[in-house]
mmCIF file of N, CA and C in Angstrom:
data_model
loop_
_atom_site.group_PDB
_atom_site.id
_atom_site.type_symbol
_atom_site.label_atom_id
_atom_site.label_comp_id
_atom_site.label_asym_id
_atom_site.label_seq_id
_atom_site.Cartn_x
_atom_site.Cartn_y
_atom_site.Cartn_z
ATOM 1 N N UNK A 20 0.829 -1.183 0.000
ATOM 2 C CA UNK A 20 0.000 0.000 0.000
ATOM 3 C C UNK A 20 0.876 1.248 0.000
ATOM 4 N N UNK A 21 0.397 2.215 -0.697
ATOM 5 C CA UNK A 21 1.126 3.472 -0.748
ATOM 6 C C UNK A 21 0.958 4.231 0.549
ATOM 7 N N UNK A 22 2.017 4.851 0.947
ATOM 8 C CA UNK A 22 1.982 5.661 2.143
ATOM 9 C C UNK A 22 1.596 7.082 1.723
ATOM 10 N N UNK A 23 0.360 7.480 2.027
ATOM 11 C CA UNK A 23 -0.121 8.798 1.615
ATOM 12 C C UNK A 23 0.357 9.836 2.610
ATOM 13 N N UNK A 24 1.119 10.772 2.104
ATOM 14 C CA UNK A 24 1.620 11.842 2.940
ATOM 15 C C UNK A 24 1.071 13.162 2.421
ATOM 16 N N UNK A 25 0.797 14.016 3.360
ATOM 17 C CA UNK A 25 0.345 15.348 2.979
ATOM 18 C C UNK A 25 1.537 16.141 2.476
ATOM 19 N N UNK A 26 1.265 16.979 1.512
ATOM 20 C CA UNK A 26 2.327 17.850 1.010
ATOM 21 C C UNK A 26 2.702 18.812 2.131
ATOM 22 N N UNK A 27 3.967 19.046 2.315
ATOM 23 C CA UNK A 27 4.360 19.947 3.392
ATOM 24 C C UNK A 27 3.840 21.356 3.140
ATOM 25 N N UNK A 28 3.393 21.973 4.214
ATOM 26 C CA UNK A 28 2.895 23.341 4.103
ATOM 27 C C UNK A 28 4.072 24.268 3.822
ATOM 28 N N UNK A 29 3.889 25.201 2.896
ATOM 29 C CA UNK A 29 5.012 26.093 2.585
ATOM 30 C C UNK A 29 5.432 26.861 3.838
ATOM 31 N N UNK A 30 6.705 27.079 3.963
ATOM 32 C CA UNK A 30 7.169 27.774 5.162
ATOM 33 C C UNK A 30 6.781 29.244 5.108
ATOM 34 N N UNK A 31 7.041 29.900 6.181
ATOM 35 C CA UNK A 31 6.598 31.273 6.371
ATOM 36 C C UNK A 31 7.152 32.216 5.307
ATOM 37 N N UNK A 32 8.411 32.047 4.965
ATOM 38 C CA UNK A 32 9.037 32.941 3.980
ATOM 39 C C UNK A 32 8.455 32.734 2.580
ATOM 40 N N UNK A 33 8.144 31.487 2.233
ATOM 41 C CA UNK A 33 7.519 31.227 0.926
ATOM 42 C C UNK A 33 6.126 31.833 0.853
ATOM 43 N N UNK A 34 5.388 31.723 1.941
ATOM 44 C CA UNK A 34 4.043 32.301 1.963
ATOM 45 C C UNK A 34 4.107 33.821 1.870
ATOM 46 N N UNK A 35 5.091 34.419 2.540
ATOM 47 C CA UNK A 35 5.232 35.873 2.474
ATOM 48 C C UNK A 35 5.644 36.311 1.067
ATOM 49 N N UNK A 36 6.509 35.564 0.427
ATOM 50 C CA UNK A 36 6.933 35.892 -0.937
ATOM 51 C C UNK A 36 5.759 35.780 -1.909
ATOM 52 N N UNK A 37 4.961 34.745 -1.760
ATOM 53 C CA UNK A 37 3.777 34.598 -2.618
ATOM 54 C C UNK A 37 2.800 35.745 -2.388
ATOM 55 N N UNK A 38 2.662 36.144 -1.154
ATOM 56 C CA UNK A 38 1.779 37.254 -0.820
ATOM 57 C C UNK A 38 2.303 38.548 -1.443
ATOM 58 N N UNK A 39 3.589 38.770 -1.372
ATOM 59 C CA UNK A 39 4.183 39.977 -1.964
ATOM 60 C C UNK A 39 4.022 39.992 -3.483
ATOM 61 N N UNK A 40 4.168 38.831 -4.108
ATOM 62 C CA UNK A 40 3.977 38.759 -5.569
ATOM 63 C C UNK A 40 2.533 39.092 -5.930
ATOM 64 N N UNK A 41 1.578 38.581 -5.170
ATOM 65 C CA UNK A 41 0.179 38.881 -5.488
ATOM 66 C C UNK A 41 -0.137 40.344 -5.233
ATOM 67 N N UNK A 42 0.493 40.946 -4.229
ATOM 68 C CA UNK A 42 0.299 42.384 -3.983
ATOM 69 C C UNK A 42 0.816 43.188 -5.169
ATOM 70 N N UNK A 43 1.991 42.829 -5.677
ATOM 71 C CA UNK A 43 2.532 43.532 -6.851
ATOM 72 C C UNK A 43 1.603 43.385 -8.053
ATOM 73 N N UNK A 44 1.051 42.199 -8.245
ATOM 74 C CA UNK A 44 0.154 41.978 -9.379
ATOM 75 C C UNK A 44 -1.113 42.821 -9.256
ATOM 76 N N UNK A 45 -1.674 42.882 -8.067
ATOM 77 C CA UNK A 45 -2.890 43.673 -7.860
ATOM 78 C C UNK A 45 -2.586 45.159 -8.035
ATOM 79 N N UNK A 46 -1.441 45.605 -7.542
ATOM 80 C CA UNK A 46 -1.075 47.012 -7.727
ATOM 81 C C UNK A 46 -0.889 47.356 -9.205
ATOM 82 N N UNK A 47 -0.307 46.439 -9.958
ATOM 83 C CA UNK A 47 -0.158 46.671 -11.405
ATOM 84 C C UNK A 47 -1.523 46.766 -12.078
ATOM 85 N N UNK A 48 -2.445 45.895 -11.690
ATOM 86 C CA UNK A 48 -3.787 45.918 -12.270
ATOM 87 C C UNK A 48 -4.506 47.221 -11.920
ATOM 88 N N UNK A 49 -4.359 47.690 -10.686
ATOM 89 C CA UNK A 49 -4.970 48.959 -10.279
ATOM 90 C C UNK A 49 -4.367 50.119 -11.080
ATOM 91 N N UNK A 50 -3.049 50.100 -11.218
ATOM 92 C CA UNK A 50 -2.382 51.152 -11.974
ATOM 93 C C UNK A 50 -2.862 51.178 -13.425
ATOM 94 N N UNK A 51 -2.993 50.016 -14.036
ATOM 95 C CA UNK A 51 -3.438 49.964 -15.430
ATOM 96 C C UNK A 51 -4.867 50.482 -15.570
ATOM 97 N N UNK A 52 -5.723 50.142 -14.619
ATOM 98 C CA UNK A 52 -7.101 50.648 -14.672
ATOM 99 C C UNK A 52 -7.121 52.168 -14.540
ATOM 100 N N UNK A 53 -6.318 52.707 -13.640
ATOM 101 C CA UNK A 53 -6.280 54.159 -13.486
ATOM 102 C C UNK A 53 -5.675 54.825 -14.725
ATOM 103 N N UNK A 54 -4.692 54.186 -15.330
ATOM 104 C CA UNK A 54 -4.091 54.718 -16.546
ATOM 105 C C UNK A 54 -5.114 54.759 -17.686
ATOM 106 N N UNK A 55 -5.881 53.700 -17.827
ATOM 107 C CA UNK A 55 -6.916 53.663 -18.865
ATOM 108 C C UNK A 55 -7.967 54.734 -18.603
ATOM 109 N N UNK A 56 -8.359 54.899 -17.349
ATOM 110 C CA UNK A 56 -9.345 55.927 -17.020
ATOM 111 C C UNK A 56 -8.803 57.316 -17.355
ATOM 112 N N UNK A 57 -7.557 57.577 -17.014
ATOM 113 C CA UNK A 57 -6.963 58.870 -17.336
ATOM 114 C C UNK A 57 -6.868 59.110 -18.835
ATOM 115 N N UNK A 58 -6.508 58.078 -19.572
ATOM 116 C CA UNK A 58 -6.419 58.200 -21.026
ATOM 117 C C UNK A 58 -7.787 58.483 -21.640
ATOM 118 N N UNK A 59 -8.807 57.819 -21.147
ATOM 119 C CA UNK A 59 -10.154 58.047 -21.687
ATOM 120 C C UNK A 59 -10.637 59.454 -21.369
ATOM 121 N N UNK A 60 -10.342 59.939 -20.189
ATOM 122 C CA UNK A 60 -10.735 61.308 -19.837
ATOM 123 C C UNK A 60 -9.980 62.306 -20.714
ATOM 124 N N UNK A 61 -8.700 62.053 -20.954
ATOM 125 C CA UNK A 61 -7.918 62.924 -21.828
ATOM 126 C C UNK A 61 -8.508 62.952 -23.238
ATOM 127 N N UNK A 62 -8.846 61.788 -23.764
ATOM 128 C CA UNK A 62 -9.421 61.719 -25.116
ATOM 129 C C UNK A 62 -10.754 62.449 -25.159
ATOM 130 N N UNK A 63 -11.524 62.303 -24.101
ATOM 131 C CA UNK A 63 -12.837 62.936 -24.058
ATOM 132 C C UNK A 63 -12.726 64.457 -24.004
ATOM 133 N N UNK A 64 -11.762 64.963 -23.280
ATOM 134 C CA UNK A 64 -11.643 66.409 -23.108
ATOM 135 C C UNK A 64 -10.740 67.080 -24.131
ATOM 136 N N UNK A 65 -10.037 66.296 -24.949
ATOM 137 C CA UNK A 65 -9.087 66.892 -25.889
ATOM 138 C C UNK A 65 -9.767 67.641 -27.030
ATOM 139 N N UNK A 66 -10.931 67.224 -27.419
ATOM 140 C CA UNK A 66 -11.645 67.845 -28.528
ATOM 141 C C UNK A 66 -13.125 67.829 -28.221
ATOM 142 N N UNK A 67 -13.880 68.571 -29.000
ATOM 143 C CA UNK A 67 -15.327 68.545 -28.839
ATOM 144 C C UNK A 67 -15.843 67.218 -29.393
ATOM 145 N N UNK A 68 -16.565 66.502 -28.575
ATOM 146 C CA UNK A 68 -17.093 65.186 -28.944
ATOM 147 C C UNK A 68 -18.615 65.219 -28.946
ATOM 148 N N UNK A 69 -19.238 64.361 -29.761
ATOM 149 C CA UNK A 69 -20.699 64.279 -29.735
ATOM 150 C C UNK A 69 -21.186 63.718 -28.393
ATOM 151 N N UNK A 70 -22.427 63.992 -28.074
ATOM 152 C CA UNK A 70 -23.001 63.607 -26.796
ATOM 153 C C UNK A 70 -23.028 62.093 -26.609
ATOM 154 N N UNK A 71 -23.293 61.348 -27.665
ATOM 155 C CA UNK A 71 -23.365 59.891 -27.526
ATOM 156 C C UNK A 71 -21.997 59.309 -27.168
ATOM 157 N N UNK A 72 -20.927 59.962 -27.622
ATOM 158 C CA UNK A 72 -19.586 59.498 -27.290
ATOM 159 C C UNK A 72 -19.265 59.777 -25.820
ATOM 160 N N UNK A 73 -19.754 60.909 -25.305
ATOM 161 C CA UNK A 73 -19.606 61.182 -23.874
ATOM 162 C C UNK A 73 -20.264 60.068 -23.056
ATOM 163 N N UNK A 74 -21.455 59.666 -23.465
ATOM 164 C CA UNK A 74 -22.177 58.605 -22.754
ATOM 165 C C UNK A 74 -21.460 57.273 -22.838
ATOM 166 N N UNK A 75 -20.960 56.956 -24.023
ATOM 167 C CA UNK A 75 -20.264 55.691 -24.219
ATOM 168 C C UNK A 75 -18.973 55.637 -23.397
ATOM 169 N N UNK A 76 -18.193 56.686 -23.457
ATOM 170 C CA UNK A 76 -16.953 56.720 -22.683
ATOM 171 C C UNK A 76 -17.257 56.758 -21.189
ATOM 172 N N UNK A 77 -18.317 57.453 -20.810
ATOM 173 C CA UNK A 77 -18.720 57.465 -19.400
ATOM 174 C C UNK A 77 -19.086 56.078 -18.910
ATOM 175 N N UNK A 78 -19.790 55.315 -19.733
ATOM 176 C CA UNK A 78 -20.157 53.943 -19.362
ATOM 177 C C UNK A 78 -18.913 53.065 -19.221
ATOM 178 N N UNK A 79 -17.992 53.191 -20.147
ATOM 179 C CA UNK A 79 -16.758 52.408 -20.075
ATOM 180 C C UNK A 79 -15.935 52.816 -18.855
ATOM 181 N N UNK A 80 -15.885 54.106 -18.556
ATOM 182 C CA UNK A 80 -15.181 54.564 -17.356
ATOM 183 C C UNK A 80 -15.817 54.004 -16.095
ATOM 184 N N UNK A 81 -17.126 54.005 -16.056
ATOM 185 C CA UNK A 81 -17.835 53.463 -14.897
ATOM 186 C C UNK A 81 -17.540 51.974 -14.707
ATOM 187 N N UNK A 82 -17.565 51.232 -15.800
ATOM 188 C CA UNK A 82 -17.261 49.799 -15.711
ATOM 189 C C UNK A 82 -15.802 49.573 -15.323
ATOM 190 N N UNK A 83 -14.918 50.372 -15.867
ATOM 191 C CA UNK A 83 -13.494 50.244 -15.560
ATOM 192 C C UNK A 83 -13.228 50.528 -14.086
ATOM 193 N N UNK A 84 -13.798 51.593 -13.581
ATOM 194 C CA UNK A 84 -13.561 51.956 -12.191
ATOM 195 C C UNK A 84 -14.332 51.048 -11.230
ATOM 196 N N UNK A 85 -15.438 50.484 -11.664
ATOM 197 C CA UNK A 85 -16.156 49.522 -10.822
ATOM 198 C C UNK A 85 -15.338 48.250 -10.633
ATOM 199 N N UNK A 86 -14.487 47.949 -11.596
ATOM 200 C CA UNK A 86 -13.602 46.801 -11.473
ATOM 201 C C UNK A 86 -12.512 47.010 -10.434
ATOM 202 N N UNK A 87 -12.345 48.243 -9.981
ATOM 203 C CA UNK A 87 -11.360 48.529 -8.936
ATOM 204 C C UNK A 87 -11.832 48.056 -7.568
ATOM 205 N N UNK A 88 -13.126 47.924 -7.372
ATOM 206 C CA UNK A 88 -13.645 47.533 -6.058
ATOM 207 C C UNK A 88 -13.138 46.159 -5.620
ATOM 208 N N UNK A 89 -13.264 45.121 -6.444
ATOM 209 C CA UNK A 89 -12.718 43.829 -6.007
ATOM 210 C C UNK A 89 -11.201 43.838 -5.909
ATOM 211 N N UNK A 90 -10.551 44.629 -6.742
ATOM 212 C CA UNK A 90 -9.087 44.714 -6.665
ATOM 213 C C UNK A 90 -8.630 45.340 -5.357
ATOM 214 N N UNK A 91 -9.304 46.401 -4.931
ATOM 215 C CA UNK A 91 -8.917 47.028 -3.673
ATOM 216 C C UNK A 91 -9.240 46.129 -2.489
ATOM 217 N N UNK A 92 -10.330 45.370 -2.574
ATOM 218 C CA UNK A 92 -10.640 44.427 -1.498
ATOM 219 C C UNK A 92 -9.573 43.338 -1.412
ATOM 220 N N UNK A 93 -9.131 42.844 -2.554
ATOM 221 C CA UNK A 93 -8.071 41.835 -2.580
ATOM 222 C C UNK A 93 -6.757 42.418 -2.059
ATOM 223 N N UNK A 94 -6.476 43.659 -2.423
ATOM 224 C CA UNK A 94 -5.253 44.302 -1.951
ATOM 225 C C UNK A 94 -5.260 44.445 -0.433
ATOM 226 N N UNK A 95 -6.379 44.862 0.122
ATOM 227 C CA UNK A 95 -6.479 44.986 1.578
ATOM 228 C C UNK A 95 -6.284 43.637 2.255
ATOM 229 N N UNK A 96 -6.878 42.608 1.669
ATOM 230 C CA UNK A 96 -6.761 41.263 2.246
ATOM 231 C C UNK A 96 -5.313 40.785 2.223
ATOM 232 N N UNK A 97 -4.631 41.004 1.122
ATOM 233 C CA UNK A 97 -3.242 40.566 0.996
ATOM 234 C C UNK A 97 -2.310 41.374 1.891
ATOM 235 N N UNK A 98 -2.570 42.665 2.027
ATOM 236 C CA UNK A 98 -1.744 43.478 2.913
ATOM 237 C C UNK A 98 -1.911 43.038 4.366
ATOM 238 N N UNK A 99 -3.149 42.719 4.740
ATOM 239 C CA UNK A 99 -3.400 42.224 6.086
ATOM 240 C C UNK A 99 -2.707 40.882 6.307
ATOM 241 N N UNK A 100 -2.777 40.016 5.301
ATOM 242 C CA UNK A 100 -2.125 38.711 5.393
ATOM 243 C C UNK A 100 -0.611 38.857 5.535
ATOM 244 N N UNK A 101 -0.015 39.760 4.761
ATOM 245 C CA UNK A 101 1.425 39.969 4.849
ATOM 246 C C UNK A 101 1.825 40.529 6.207
ATOM 247 N N UNK A 102 0.988 41.405 6.740
ATOM 248 C CA UNK A 102 1.260 41.956 8.066
ATOM 249 C C UNK A 102 1.237 40.855 9.128
ATOM 250 N N UNK A 103 0.268 39.942 9.016
ATOM 251 C CA UNK A 103 0.183 38.818 9.952
ATOM 252 C C UNK A 103 1.388 37.888 9.812
ATOM 253 N N UNK A 104 1.807 37.634 8.582
ATOM 254 C CA UNK A 104 2.960 36.776 8.376
ATOM 255 C C UNK A 104 4.232 37.397 8.943
ATOM 256 N N UNK A 105 4.379 38.695 8.775
ATOM 257 C CA UNK A 105 5.553 39.356 9.340
ATOM 258 C C UNK A 105 5.518 39.363 10.865
ATOM 259 N N UNK A 106 4.316 39.448 11.428
ATOM 260 C CA UNK A 106 4.201 39.376 12.884
ATOM 261 C C UNK A 106 4.572 37.978 13.375
ATOM 262 N N UNK A 107 4.221 36.950 12.608
ATOM 263 C CA UNK A 107 4.582 35.581 12.966
ATOM 264 C C UNK A 107 6.090 35.364 12.857
ATOM 265 N N UNK A 108 6.720 36.040 11.911
ATOM 266 C CA UNK A 108 8.174 35.926 11.753
ATOM 267 C C UNK A 108 8.909 36.408 12.996
ATOM 268 N N UNK A 109 8.403 37.484 13.559
ATOM 269 C CA UNK A 109 9.070 38.094 14.696
ATOM 270 C C UNK A 109 8.919 37.271 15.978
ATOM 271 N N UNK A 110 7.891 36.439 16.033
ATOM 272 C CA UNK A 110 7.700 35.644 17.249
ATOM 273 C C UNK A 110 8.408 34.314 17.172
#
């Protein structure tokens, strides 16, 4: 019979490194969303645009910025997790 062993739990430093990588990824995603929003606002204000284009760009901006809500929640969760891991390191 095979001896079933559980995979070893990653050590504290590996978990902290994974947490830091996910924080960087979320920050990059937030930055890209803000960059797209800024670019769309610049395009909208650079010239006189028809009213329907204002509405269309406004809708896209709203959807783009609404996508920031789950990203910021994930960022808060990961920052809290990293803080806990660093507190465990010190003990």
